[in-house]
Amino acid sequence: MANFNHIKTLLTGNSAWARGNVLDIRPREVFQARHLAGAASHPLLDGHWADTVPSLVLPPRHEPLLVLGRPGQPVTELAAHLQQRGRAPVTGLALDEEAWAQLPADWCASGPSGRHLWSAPPWLLEHMDLLPPPAAGPVLDLGCGSGRAAVYLAERGYRLTGLDWQPEALAMGNRLAGWRQVEARFLEADLRRVENVPPGPWSIICNFRFLQRELLENLHRWLRPGGLALVRTFRHAPGYQGHPHRRHRLSPGELLTFFPRGRYCILSHEEGFDPDGRPAAGIVARRID
């Protein structure tokens, strides 16, 4: 066992623990006996550890992560593997029973935990109070990816349909819905063709970090009167050379042109940066015609 004072220093100075980004890979029964308060349990499957921690159960890539296990588990290897996948700093720490016994009692908890490390898009979280209630009608998530927004809303009683062209992403969305024990439909669709979008009408249409201008031009066709559009996607900023390609970034002020006055009421609009540093534009607009 490492020196306890060293372990205590590692924990108190770890920004991942401060953020609540602790992935506990010990067996579930061991986790439930004692774990760090706020940790998420994701038991590692022996022999296939590199494939048992998919990105959809982890926090955003730009946030630090602490992987916590017990001696004999590939904690260091898993931390290095996750960091090589393009994540922010990942720290691995293995604690034996002697170390657990010395941790302050208020650092620890016991029993099952409903904590998860993934999160819905920040733009959605910031504007949940503007959404109509679930009874208003079904929700469509365009370019849903691995389904974080869809599953988050499904947990809150909304009826979700997510569209994406990547089968792998849709499979992850189904896995996430299964883990959270909610129902959501994930359908494969080529969103470069607007005729592939189910007509609805939809009470809410979400579109996060995916830009297809023709979709934005046609949102009013699929929204019911009074329905809400939540869009947060990439924009161009002077000097920015990162992902995605320039043609998949909005020009300054361009997002507003898809939501003209008289057809929409703009509830929120911003041109700024996402938490990972990418330039972004966001809007929340209610159809009024």
mmCIF file of C-alpha atoms in Angstrom:
data_model
loop_
_atom_site.group_PDB
_atom_site.id
_atom_site.type_symbol
_atom_site.label_atom_id
_atom_site.label_comp_id
_atom_site.label_asym_id
_atom_site.label_seq_id
_atom_site.Cartn_x
_atom_site.Cartn_y
_atom_site.Cartn_z
ATOM 1 C CA MET A 1 0.000 0.000 0.000
ATOM 2 C CA ALA A 2 1.203 3.494 -0.768
ATOM 3 C CA ASN A 3 1.880 5.834 2.135
ATOM 4 C CA PHE A 4 -1.509 6.919 3.494
ATOM 5 C CA ASN A 5 -0.577 10.585 3.688
ATOM 6 C CA HIS A 6 0.366 10.367 0.013
ATOM 7 C CA ILE A 7 -3.036 8.835 -0.803
ATOM 8 C CA LYS A 8 -4.831 11.518 1.200
ATOM 9 C CA THR A 9 -2.891 14.214 -0.662
ATOM 10 C CA LEU A 10 -3.753 12.608 -4.012
ATOM 11 C CA LEU A 11 -7.443 12.636 -3.191
ATOM 12 C CA THR A 12 -7.712 16.095 -1.673
ATOM 13 C CA GLY A 13 -5.730 17.614 -4.523
ATOM 14 C CA ASN A 14 -7.527 15.717 -7.288
ATOM 15 C CA SER A 15 -9.708 17.966 -9.425
ATOM 16 C CA ALA A 16 -11.671 14.963 -10.697
ATOM 17 C CA TRP A 17 -12.892 14.119 -7.189
ATOM 18 C CA ALA A 18 -13.700 17.787 -6.596
ATOM 19 C CA ARG A 19 -15.912 17.654 -9.709
ATOM 20 C CA GLY A 20 -17.475 14.330 -8.700
ATOM 21 C CA ASN A 21 -15.827 12.470 -11.588
ATOM 22 C CA VAL A 22 -14.872 9.256 -9.792
ATOM 23 C CA LEU A 23 -15.238 5.922 -11.608
ATOM 24 C CA ASP A 24 -15.130 2.993 -9.160
ATOM 25 C CA ILE A 25 -14.309 -0.228 -11.041
ATOM 26 C CA ARG A 26 -14.382 -2.595 -8.043
ATOM 27 C CA PRO A 27 -17.000 -5.375 -7.880
ATOM 28 C CA ARG A 28 -20.451 -4.031 -7.044
ATOM 29 C CA GLU A 29 -20.672 -5.749 -3.665
ATOM 30 C CA VAL A 30 -17.315 -4.252 -2.677
ATOM 31 C CA PHE A 31 -18.467 -0.828 -3.833
ATOM 32 C CA GLN A 32 -21.656 -1.076 -1.795
ATOM 33 C CA ALA A 33 -19.722 -1.981 1.346
ATOM 34 C CA ARG A 34 -17.742 1.272 1.152
ATOM 35 C CA HIS A 35 -16.940 3.818 -1.529
ATOM 36 C CA LEU A 36 -15.989 7.453 -1.939
ATOM 37 C CA ALA A 37 -19.007 9.701 -1.554
ATOM 38 C CA GLY A 38 -20.243 10.724 -4.993
ATOM 39 C CA ALA A 39 -18.458 7.937 -6.873
ATOM 40 C CA ALA A 40 -20.132 6.064 -9.723
ATOM 41 C CA SER A 41 -19.965 2.279 -9.826
ATOM 42 C CA HIS A 42 -18.960 0.555 -13.055
ATOM 43 C CA PRO A 43 -17.515 -2.893 -12.235
ATOM 44 C CA LEU A 44 -14.709 -3.963 -14.533
ATOM 45 C CA LEU A 45 -15.096 -7.257 -16.384
ATOM 46 C CA ASP A 46 -11.939 -9.325 -16.020
ATOM 47 C CA GLY A 47 -10.170 -10.083 -19.265
ATOM 48 C CA HIS A 48 -11.952 -7.407 -21.307
ATOM 49 C CA TRP A 49 -11.216 -4.297 -19.297
ATOM 50 C CA ALA A 50 -10.229 -2.125 -22.274
ATOM 51 C CA ASP A 51 -13.697 -2.528 -23.808
ATOM 52 C CA THR A 52 -15.908 -2.346 -20.717
ATOM 53 C CA VAL A 53 -15.801 1.404 -20.070
ATOM 54 C CA PRO A 54 -17.445 3.053 -23.111
ATOM 55 C CA SER A 55 -17.289 6.813 -23.449
ATOM 56 C CA LEU A 56 -21.039 7.200 -22.943
ATOM 57 C CA VAL A 57 -20.735 6.326 -19.209
ATOM 58 C CA LEU A 58 -17.948 8.879 -18.668
ATOM 59 C CA PRO A 59 -17.937 12.645 -18.151
ATOM 60 C CA PRO A 60 -17.138 14.958 -21.095
ATOM 61 C CA ARG A 61 -13.676 14.401 -22.564
ATOM 62 C CA HIS A 62 -12.348 17.762 -21.418
ATOM 63 C CA GLU A 63 -13.060 16.985 -17.744
ATOM 64 C CA PRO A 64 -10.568 15.120 -15.501
ATOM 65 C CA LEU A 65 -11.369 11.626 -14.272
ATOM 66 C CA LEU A 66 -10.293 9.511 -11.286
ATOM 67 C CA VAL A 67 -10.376 5.730 -11.760
ATOM 68 C CA LEU A 68 -10.557 3.965 -8.411
ATOM 69 C CA GLY A 69 -9.974 0.227 -7.952
ATOM 70 C CA ARG A 70 -8.379 -2.310 -5.657
ATOM 71 C CA PRO A 71 -4.958 -3.985 -5.811
ATOM 72 C CA GLY A 72 -4.754 -6.513 -8.625
ATOM 73 C CA GLN A 73 -7.031 -4.600 -10.959
ATOM 74 C CA PRO A 74 -5.548 -2.882 -14.055
ATOM 75 C CA VAL A 75 -6.227 0.585 -12.651
ATOM 76 C CA THR A 76 -3.112 2.260 -14.060
ATOM 77 C CA GLU A 77 -3.525 0.554 -17.431
ATOM 78 C CA LEU A 78 -7.177 1.592 -17.703
ATOM 79 C CA ALA A 79 -6.352 5.199 -16.774
ATOM 80 C CA ALA A 80 -3.652 5.311 -19.453
ATOM 81 C CA HIS A 81 -5.996 3.677 -21.993
ATOM 82 C CA LEU A 82 -8.722 6.266 -21.367
ATOM 83 C CA GLN A 83 -6.279 9.139 -21.631
ATOM 84 C CA GLN A 84 -4.951 7.771 -24.910
ATOM 85 C CA ARG A 85 -8.532 7.948 -26.219
ATOM 86 C CA GLY A 86 -8.262 11.720 -26.040
ATOM 87 C CA ARG A 87 -9.547 12.423 -22.565
ATOM 88 C CA ALA A 88 -8.326 15.080 -20.144
ATOM 89 C CA PRO A 89 -5.945 13.858 -17.408
ATOM 90 C CA VAL A 90 -7.033 10.501 -15.988
ATOM 91 C CA THR A 91 -5.630 9.362 -12.642
ATOM 92 C CA GLY A 92 -5.655 5.740 -11.510
ATOM 93 C CA LEU A 93 -5.612 4.801 -7.826
ATOM 94 C CA ALA A 94 -5.816 1.360 -6.187
ATOM 95 C CA LEU A 95 -6.755 1.269 -2.496
ATOM 96 C CA ASP A 96 -6.517 -1.776 -0.261
ATOM 97 C CA GLU A 97 -8.633 -2.421 2.841
ATOM 98 C CA GLU A 98 -6.069 -0.802 5.145
ATOM 99 C CA ALA A 99 -6.267 2.427 3.152
ATOM 100 C CA TRP A 100 -10.075 2.396 3.177
ATOM 101 C CA ALA A 101 -10.056 1.933 6.956
ATOM 102 C CA GLN A 102 -7.972 5.102 7.359
ATOM 103 C CA LEU A 103 -10.073 7.364 5.159
ATOM 104 C CA PRO A 104 -12.142 9.942 7.070
ATOM 105 C CA ALA A 105 -15.675 8.682 7.619
ATOM 106 C CA ASP A 106 -17.239 11.726 5.951
ATOM 107 C CA TRP A 107 -15.355 10.932 2.737
ATOM 108 C CA CYS A 108 -17.102 7.594 2.396
ATOM 109 C CA ALA A 109 -20.565 6.178 1.819
ATOM 110 C CA SER A 110 -22.107 2.722 1.598
ATOM 111 C CA GLY A 111 -24.947 1.026 -0.220
ATOM 112 C CA PRO A 112 -25.961 1.349 -3.864
ATOM 113 C CA SER A 113 -25.501 4.621 -5.709
ATOM 114 C CA GLY A 114 -27.567 6.074 -8.535
ATOM 115 C CA ARG A 115 -24.704 8.393 -9.448
ATOM 116 C CA HIS A 116 -23.649 8.509 -13.099
ATOM 117 C CA LEU A 117 -20.799 10.430 -14.730
ATOM 118 C CA TRP A 118 -22.338 11.236 -18.106
ATOM 119 C CA SER A 119 -24.377 14.377 -18.483
ATOM 120 C CA ALA A 120 -26.879 15.892 -20.872
ATOM 121 C CA PRO A 121 -25.782 18.810 -23.099
ATOM 122 C CA PRO A 122 -25.260 21.943 -20.976
ATOM 123 C CA TRP A 123 -27.541 23.995 -23.262
ATOM 124 C CA LEU A 124 -30.399 21.620 -22.456
ATOM 125 C CA LEU A 125 -29.688 21.661 -18.730
ATOM 126 C CA GLU A 126 -29.583 25.460 -18.679
ATOM 127 C CA HIS A 127 -33.007 25.750 -20.316
ATOM 128 C CA MET A 128 -35.032 22.914 -18.815
ATOM 129 C CA ASP A 129 -37.347 25.454 -17.190
ATOM 130 C CA LEU A 130 -38.462 26.634 -20.657
ATOM 131 C CA LEU A 131 -39.560 23.201 -21.879
ATOM 132 C CA PRO A 132 -43.264 22.372 -22.109
ATOM 133 C CA PRO A 133 -44.356 19.471 -19.862
ATOM 134 C CA PRO A 134 -44.091 15.876 -21.106
ATOM 135 C CA ALA A 135 -47.856 15.799 -21.680
ATOM 136 C CA ALA A 136 -47.454 18.407 -24.436
ATOM 137 C CA GLY A 137 -46.283 15.766 -26.873
ATOM 138 C CA PRO A 138 -43.315 13.759 -28.178
ATOM 139 C CA VAL A 139 -39.734 14.998 -28.544
ATOM 140 C CA LEU A 140 -37.377 14.587 -31.503
ATOM 141 C CA ASP A 141 -33.582 14.648 -31.140
ATOM 142 C CA LEU A 142 -31.895 15.309 -34.497
ATOM 143 C CA GLY A 143 -28.355 13.943 -34.692
ATOM 144 C CA CYS A 144 -28.830 12.329 -31.293
ATOM 145 C CA GLY A 145 -25.409 10.653 -31.183
ATOM 146 C CA SER A 146 -25.118 8.270 -28.235
ATOM 147 C CA GLY A 147 -28.365 9.528 -26.727
ATOM 148 C CA ARG A 148 -27.403 11.512 -23.646
ATOM 149 C CA ALA A 149 -29.990 14.238 -24.265
ATOM 150 C CA ALA A 150 -32.663 11.730 -25.257
ATOM 151 C CA VAL A 151 -32.143 9.511 -22.216
ATOM 152 C CA TYR A 152 -31.970 12.496 -19.880
ATOM 153 C CA LEU A 153 -35.347 13.716 -21.121
ATOM 154 C CA ALA A 154 -36.829 10.209 -21.114
ATOM 155 C CA GLU A 155 -35.912 9.930 -17.440
ATOM 156 C CA ARG A 156 -38.086 12.990 -16.877
ATOM 157 C CA GLY A 157 -41.130 11.537 -18.560
ATOM 158 C CA TYR A 158 -40.753 12.759 -22.150
ATOM 159 C CA ARG A 159 -41.438 10.457 -25.106
ATOM 160 C CA LEU A 160 -38.238 10.497 -27.149
ATOM 161 C CA THR A 161 -37.247 9.636 -30.686
ATOM 162 C CA GLY A 162 -33.585 10.047 -31.592
ATOM 163 C CA LEU A 163 -32.297 10.096 -35.182
ATOM 164 C CA ASP A 164 -28.714 9.555 -36.278
ATOM 165 C CA TRP A 165 -26.939 8.054 -39.281
ATOM 166 C CA GLN A 166 -24.374 6.081 -37.245
ATOM 167 C CA PRO A 167 -25.551 2.618 -36.097
ATOM 168 C CA GLU A 168 -22.794 2.512 -33.469
ATOM 169 C CA ALA A 169 -24.064 5.707 -31.838
ATOM 170 C CA LEU A 170 -27.647 4.435 -31.892
ATOM 171 C CA ALA A 171 -26.550 1.190 -30.264
ATOM 172 C CA MET A 172 -24.923 3.172 -27.477
ATOM 173 C CA GLY A 173 -28.110 5.172 -27.030
ATOM 174 C CA ASN A 174 -30.073 1.954 -26.623
ATOM 175 C CA ARG A 175 -27.505 0.708 -24.110
ATOM 176 C CA LEU A 176 -27.705 3.911 -22.114
ATOM 177 C CA ALA A 177 -31.511 3.791 -22.083
ATOM 178 C CA GLY A 178 -31.329 0.191 -20.905
ATOM 179 C CA TRP A 179 -28.908 1.032 -18.111
ATOM 180 C CA ARG A 180 -31.162 3.897 -16.974
ATOM 181 C CA GLN A 181 -34.290 1.726 -17.407
ATOM 182 C CA VAL A 182 -36.175 4.170 -19.615
ATOM 183 C CA GLU A 183 -37.790 3.904 -23.034
ATOM 184 C CA ALA A 184 -36.507 5.881 -26.013
ATOM 185 C CA ARG A 185 -36.616 5.129 -29.741
ATOM 186 C CA PHE A 186 -33.354 5.367 -31.644
ATOM 187 C CA LEU A 187 -33.732 5.260 -35.425
ATOM 188 C CA GLU A 188 -31.154 5.267 -38.205
ATOM 189 C CA ALA A 189 -31.707 8.097 -40.681
ATOM 190 C CA ASP A 190 -29.639 10.007 -43.218
ATOM 191 C CA LEU A 191 -30.321 13.557 -42.048
ATOM 192 C CA ARG A 192 -28.879 15.051 -45.206
ATOM 193 C CA ARG A 193 -32.314 14.345 -46.671
ATOM 194 C CA VAL A 194 -35.109 16.198 -44.883
ATOM 195 C CA GLU A 195 -37.711 13.696 -46.096
ATOM 196 C CA ASN A 196 -36.157 11.205 -43.646
ATOM 197 C CA VAL A 197 -37.352 13.262 -40.687
ATOM 198 C CA PRO A 198 -40.647 12.001 -39.180
ATOM 199 C CA PRO A 199 -43.164 14.847 -39.617
ATOM 200 C CA GLY A 200 -44.521 14.812 -36.083
ATOM 201 C CA PRO A 201 -45.866 17.211 -35.021
ATOM 202 C CA TRP A 202 -43.295 17.418 -32.235
ATOM 203 C CA SER A 203 -43.590 19.431 -29.041
ATOM 204 C CA ILE A 204 -39.795 19.788 -28.788
ATOM 205 C CA ILE A 205 -37.044 19.350 -31.362
ATOM 206 C CA CYS A 206 -33.440 19.175 -30.117
ATOM 207 C CA ASN A 207 -30.340 19.569 -32.240
ATOM 208 C CA PHE A 208 -27.021 19.496 -30.394
ATOM 209 C CA ARG A 209 -23.539 19.736 -31.947
ATOM 210 C CA PHE A 210 -24.710 18.640 -35.366
ATOM 211 C CA LEU A 211 -25.159 21.118 -38.220
ATOM 212 C CA GLN A 212 -27.292 20.473 -41.274
ATOM 213 C CA ARG A 213 -28.660 23.820 -42.401
ATOM 214 C CA GLU A 214 -31.591 22.359 -44.326
ATOM 215 C CA LEU A 215 -32.864 20.802 -41.103
ATOM 216 C CA LEU A 216 -32.871 24.184 -39.384
ATOM 217 C CA GLU A 217 -34.748 25.692 -42.351
ATOM 218 C CA ASN A 218 -37.508 23.100 -41.942
ATOM 219 C CA LEU A 219 -37.947 22.887 -38.172
ATOM 220 C CA HIS A 220 -41.192 24.888 -38.304
ATOM 221 C CA ARG A 221 -42.719 22.188 -40.527
ATOM 222 C CA TRP A 222 -42.237 19.555 -37.858
ATOM 223 C CA LEU A 223 -42.924 21.579 -34.703
ATOM 224 C CA ARG A 224 -46.481 21.970 -33.484
ATOM 225 C CA PRO A 225 -47.641 25.568 -32.874
ATOM 226 C CA GLY A 226 -46.192 26.491 -29.493
ATOM 227 C CA GLY A 227 -43.497 23.833 -29.883
ATOM 228 C CA LEU A 228 -39.923 24.510 -28.826
ATOM 229 C CA ALA A 229 -36.651 24.234 -30.754
ATOM 230 C CA LEU A 230 -33.407 23.831 -28.780
ATOM 231 C CA VAL A 231 -30.319 24.140 -30.937
ATOM 232 C CA ARG A 232 -26.676 24.326 -29.914
ATOM 233 C CA THR A 233 -24.135 23.801 -32.645
ATOM 234 C CA PHE A 234 -20.737 24.836 -33.940
ATOM 235 C CA ARG A 235 -19.923 28.365 -35.068
ATOM 236 C CA HIS A 236 -16.916 29.945 -36.671
ATOM 237 C CA ALA A 237 -14.619 32.182 -34.652
ATOM 238 C CA PRO A 238 -11.585 34.090 -35.953
ATOM 239 C CA GLY A 239 -8.443 31.997 -35.606
ATOM 240 C CA TYR A 240 -10.231 28.763 -34.701
ATOM 241 C CA GLN A 241 -8.761 25.854 -36.686
ATOM 242 C CA GLY A 242 -10.197 22.857 -34.853
ATOM 243 C CA HIS A 243 -12.985 20.390 -35.557
ATOM 244 C CA PRO A 244 -15.341 20.497 -37.458
ATOM 245 C CA HIS A 245 -14.555 21.791 -40.950
ATOM 246 C CA ARG A 246 -15.393 25.438 -41.627
ATOM 247 C CA ARG A 247 -18.446 24.535 -43.741
ATOM 248 C CA HIS A 248 -19.945 22.810 -40.693
ATOM 249 C CA ARG A 249 -19.677 25.954 -38.563
ATOM 250 C CA LEU A 250 -22.201 28.751 -38.474
ATOM 251 C CA SER A 251 -21.169 32.271 -39.425
ATOM 252 C CA PRO A 252 -21.704 35.063 -36.869
ATOM 253 C CA GLY A 253 -25.429 35.759 -36.530
ATOM 254 C CA GLU A 254 -26.361 32.955 -38.929
ATOM 255 C CA LEU A 255 -28.309 30.890 -36.413
ATOM 256 C CA LEU A 256 -30.873 33.674 -35.944
ATOM 257 C CA THR A 257 -31.674 33.666 -39.664
ATOM 258 C CA PHE A 258 -33.300 30.234 -39.333
ATOM 259 C CA PHE A 259 -35.750 31.554 -36.711
ATOM 260 C CA PRO A 260 -37.369 34.652 -38.247
ATOM 261 C CA ARG A 261 -39.535 37.022 -36.254
ATOM 262 C CA GLY A 262 -43.229 36.329 -36.811
ATOM 263 C CA ARG A 263 -42.629 32.596 -37.041
ATOM 264 C CA TYR A 264 -40.709 32.166 -33.797
ATOM 265 C CA CYS A 265 -40.396 33.815 -30.416
ATOM 266 C CA ILE A 266 -36.728 33.775 -29.358
ATOM 267 C CA LEU A 267 -36.462 32.814 -25.685
ATOM 268 C CA SER A 268 -32.678 32.562 -25.521
ATOM 269 C CA HIS A 269 -29.786 33.135 -27.899
ATOM 270 C CA GLU A 270 -26.025 33.063 -27.381
ATOM 271 C CA GLU A 271 -22.841 33.008 -29.403
ATOM 272 C CA GLY A 272 -20.005 31.868 -27.171
ATOM 273 C CA PHE A 273 -17.962 28.792 -26.379
ATOM 274 C CA ASP A 274 -18.841 25.312 -25.181
ATOM 275 C CA PRO A 275 -17.112 23.969 -22.029
ATOM 276 C CA ASP A 276 -14.574 22.110 -24.190
ATOM 277 C CA GLY A 277 -13.479 25.392 -25.773
ATOM 278 C CA ARG A 278 -15.192 25.027 -29.159
ATOM 279 C CA PRO A 279 -16.980 28.114 -30.518
ATOM 280 C CA ALA A 280 -20.738 27.522 -30.446
ATOM 281 C CA ALA A 281 -24.070 29.210 -31.042
ATOM 282 C CA GLY A 282 -27.270 28.301 -29.223
ATOM 283 C CA ILE A 283 -30.937 29.213 -29.440
ATOM 284 C CA VAL A 284 -34.218 28.348 -27.769
ATOM 285 C CA ALA A 285 -37.147 29.370 -29.956
ATOM 286 C CA ARG A 286 -40.891 28.792 -29.716
ATOM 287 C CA ARG A 287 -42.952 28.425 -32.882
ATOM 288 C CA ILE A 288 -45.782 30.968 -32.817
ATOM 289 C CA ASP A 289 -47.458 30.671 -36.228
#
